[in-house]
Amino acid sequence: MKNKRMKIARIEKDLSQEQLAEKVGVTRQTIGMIEAGKFNPSLQLCIAICRALDRTLDGLFWEDEEKEE
Amino acid sequence: MKLWKKLFAKRADERQQQEIYRVEHTSFWITYWLLLISIIYQRNIKGMPFEQIQGEWITFMIASICIVVGCMWRGVWNFQHRKVPGVKAYLLYSLTGGVLGGILFGVCTAAQNPYVEKLSDKVMVGLIAGAFDGGIIFVLCFVAFLIVGKVTKLREQKIEKEMLGDEDDE
């Protein structure tokens, strides 16, 4: 499932995938895959992304059950 | 030591590491089973002396011991089990190993025995050798599974206790 909220938060922060990747210490492909829903990051990486984007875990990664189905 | 750390420091991110682990996992099992097939082919079908395959055999045994000890130490069994299975599963695994080994050794012995010429005698030799070897493989596998299963269960319980201890501390 695509993570549009993360992509929106990143664009609002005026960061490219490359810049966000640099901030959290991963590769650009990893950020791309998280946004595309092709990779599930660890809690540690989720927290790092939230800190870099000034968002909460809920705000970026929480999905309602109905939506998930 | 510093050079070692510098050369082998993990710089790949967690996704890349997961991808590498997946590739290594698949490659390991392909190599493992091909090595076993190669040993069986050279020893039992081509009839090569043990001295010629001992390098492969030692490599195979080291890989087997590493994977068994590694899983035992971490208290895990395999991808198909959340808990260490019981005696019924060990019986099934050992029986499978015994039957497959029995068929293989039976067929090879019957085909390569130079003293027997008649087909009926060859079949009889194959059946006796297969039953004998299959029986030995079954017993050895079952004993090995009992020991490994018991130790893995103990490790599993120990790790569980440690985690409960950590929870209480908090």
XYZ file of C-alpha atoms in Angstrom:
239
model
C 0.000 0.000 0.000
C 1.377 3.385 -1.029
C 2.364 5.808 1.717
C 0.989 9.035 0.240
C 1.070 10.830 3.591
C 4.815 10.413 3.819
C 5.264 11.671 0.281
C 3.049 14.711 0.959
C 4.865 15.453 4.242
C 8.204 15.267 2.441
C 7.059 17.627 -0.344
C 5.596 20.038 2.239
C 8.971 20.030 3.965
C 10.490 20.830 0.556
C 12.741 17.807 0.615
C 13.664 15.530 -2.251
C 13.837 11.756 -1.711
C 17.615 12.103 -1.886
C 17.687 14.784 0.849
C 15.364 12.847 3.150
C 17.434 9.725 2.593
C 20.564 11.644 3.520
C 18.912 12.958 6.713
C 17.818 9.531 7.960
C 20.878 7.623 6.753
C 19.411 5.373 4.070
C 19.499 5.251 0.275
C 17.127 7.162 -2.012
C 15.749 3.844 -3.308
C 14.723 2.878 0.229
C 12.730 6.105 0.662
C 11.170 5.525 -2.763
C 10.206 1.990 -1.833
C 8.679 3.079 1.496
C 6.581 5.693 -0.312
C 5.593 3.130 -2.937
C 4.605 0.683 -0.180
C 7.124 -1.902 -1.340
C 9.223 -1.923 1.831
C 8.164 -1.980 5.478
C 10.682 0.062 7.473
C 11.723 -0.826 11.028
C 10.299 1.193 13.906
C 13.717 2.816 14.297
C 13.654 4.050 10.686
C 10.004 5.155 10.985
C 10.945 7.291 13.993
C 13.923 8.767 12.116
C 11.667 9.676 9.167
C 9.062 11.206 11.505
C 11.747 13.319 13.180
C 13.126 14.448 9.825
C 9.645 15.432 8.606
C 8.408 16.847 11.971
C 5.468 14.454 12.027
C 4.203 11.818 14.445
C 4.252 8.079 13.838
C 0.444 8.076 13.771
C 0.417 10.894 11.274
C 2.691 9.123 8.812
C 2.332 5.427 9.308
C -0.937 4.598 11.064
C -3.614 3.109 8.846
C -7.235 2.492 9.859
C -8.255 -1.177 9.676
C -10.995 -0.434 7.122
C -8.501 1.326 4.870
C -5.989 -1.504 5.196
C -8.588 -4.026 4.005
C 41.380 -5.266 13.963
C 40.748 -1.673 12.928
C 41.352 -2.534 9.272
C 39.004 -5.512 9.632
C 36.302 -3.270 11.117
C 36.844 -0.701 8.384
C 36.647 -3.283 5.616
C 33.581 -5.072 6.951
C 31.633 -2.214 8.553
C 27.977 -2.401 7.491
C 27.198 0.598 5.345
C 24.145 -0.788 3.561
C 20.814 0.461 4.913
C 18.218 -1.875 6.434
C 16.369 -2.522 3.150
C 19.606 -3.354 1.358
C 20.643 -5.621 4.225
C 17.306 -7.446 4.033
C 17.717 -7.907 0.284
C 21.264 -9.213 0.783
C 20.106 -11.627 3.509
C 17.393 -12.950 1.163
C 19.869 -13.489 -1.672
C 22.382 -15.101 0.687
C 19.670 -17.337 2.157
C 18.605 -18.628 -1.274
C 22.211 -19.032 -2.437
C 23.146 -20.901 0.742
C 20.368 -23.479 0.365
C 21.029 -24.001 -3.343
C 24.738 -24.570 -2.582
C 23.926 -26.813 0.389
C 21.644 -29.190 -1.502
C 23.834 -29.224 -4.613
C 26.804 -30.117 -2.412
C 24.868 -33.005 -0.874
C 23.786 -34.230 -4.336
C 27.379 -33.934 -5.540
C 28.688 -35.978 -2.565
C 26.034 -38.685 -3.058
C 26.676 -38.803 -6.802
C 30.456 -39.080 -6.455
C 30.469 -41.504 -3.533
C 27.450 -43.729 -4.174
C 26.971 -43.618 -7.919
C 30.499 -43.094 -9.247
C 31.976 -45.113 -6.374
C 34.806 -42.653 -5.694
C 36.973 -43.258 -2.608
C 36.208 -41.078 0.416
C 39.624 -39.367 0.185
C 38.545 -37.734 -3.068
C 35.397 -36.174 -1.630
C 36.545 -35.386 1.883
C 36.893 -31.652 1.160
C 33.268 -31.423 0.070
C 32.194 -33.621 2.955
C 33.989 -31.466 5.551
C 32.480 -28.296 4.001
C 29.017 -29.875 4.078
C 29.395 -30.948 7.707
C 30.658 -27.508 8.793
C 27.679 -25.840 7.059
C 25.284 -28.329 8.694
C 26.776 -27.894 12.166
C 26.822 -24.085 11.832
C 23.155 -23.906 10.863
C 22.016 -26.396 13.530
C 24.051 -24.812 16.340
C 23.075 -21.281 15.211
C 19.350 -22.078 15.246
C 19.664 -24.034 18.515
C 21.436 -21.150 20.239
C 18.732 -18.687 19.191
C 15.957 -21.129 20.178
C 14.369 -21.249 16.727
C 13.513 -24.240 14.548
C 12.642 -23.203 10.976
C 10.359 -20.935 8.929
C 7.469 -23.404 9.256
C 7.391 -23.566 13.069
C 6.803 -20.927 15.712
C 7.519 -23.439 18.496
C 9.950 -26.350 18.521
C 7.996 -29.394 17.263
C 7.563 -32.616 19.267
C 8.372 -36.325 18.942
C 5.698 -36.925 16.260
C 7.409 -34.470 13.911
C 10.848 -35.974 14.655
C 9.445 -39.430 13.801
C 8.078 -38.102 10.512
C 11.329 -36.325 9.558
C 13.459 -39.351 10.506
C 11.144 -41.738 8.656
C 11.375 -39.561 5.529
C 15.178 -39.491 5.794
C 15.317 -43.229 6.488
C 13.082 -44.135 3.525
C 14.916 -41.827 1.084
C 18.342 -42.969 2.337
C 17.229 -46.614 2.289
C 16.022 -46.363 -1.326
C 19.218 -44.588 -2.401
C 21.631 -46.971 -0.673
C 19.536 -50.029 -1.626
C 19.519 -49.126 -5.326
C 23.218 -48.220 -5.342
C 24.262 -51.392 -3.515
C 22.172 -53.596 -5.805
C 23.446 -51.890 -8.957
C 27.111 -51.885 -7.979
C 27.453 -55.272 -6.274
C 29.878 -57.272 -8.471
C 29.125 -60.627 -6.818
C 25.421 -60.802 -7.728
C 24.303 -61.287 -11.326
C 20.708 -62.553 -11.254
C 18.056 -59.820 -11.154
C 16.113 -61.495 -8.351
C 19.299 -61.698 -6.265
C 20.094 -58.053 -7.017
C 16.598 -57.062 -5.827
C 17.075 -59.077 -2.650
C 20.492 -57.526 -1.982
C 19.019 -54.069 -2.627
C 16.121 -54.707 -0.250
C 18.353 -55.987 2.550
C 20.916 -53.183 2.140
C 18.158 -50.579 1.819
C 16.334 -51.799 4.930
C 19.573 -51.975 6.937
C 20.919 -48.570 5.861
C 17.466 -46.960 6.023
C 17.041 -48.314 9.554
C 20.398 -46.905 10.663
C 19.618 -43.513 9.082
C 16.208 -43.484 10.779
C 17.668 -44.224 14.238
C 20.538 -41.724 13.864
C 18.217 -38.981 12.566
C 15.692 -39.625 15.343
C 18.348 -39.462 18.081
C 19.825 -36.296 16.516
C 16.370 -34.673 16.319
C 15.620 -35.603 19.950
C 18.878 -34.020 21.165
C 18.679 -30.911 18.943
C 14.952 -30.473 19.735
C 15.554 -30.757 23.486
C 18.436 -28.247 23.475
C 16.489 -25.831 21.218
C 13.489 -26.036 23.587
C 15.738 -25.299 26.578
C 17.266 -22.291 24.778
C 13.789 -21.103 23.761
C 12.667 -21.264 27.416
C 15.829 -19.527 28.632
C 15.389 -16.650 26.159
C 11.705 -16.387 27.133
C 12.672 -16.192 30.829
C 15.287 -13.520 30.104
C 12.725 -11.445 28.219
C 10.220 -11.835 31.081
C 12.966 -10.700 33.472
C 13.579 -7.609 31.339
C 9.853 -6.852 31.363
C 9.725 -7.119 35.200
C 12.719 -4.777 35.549
C 10.831 -2.089 33.652
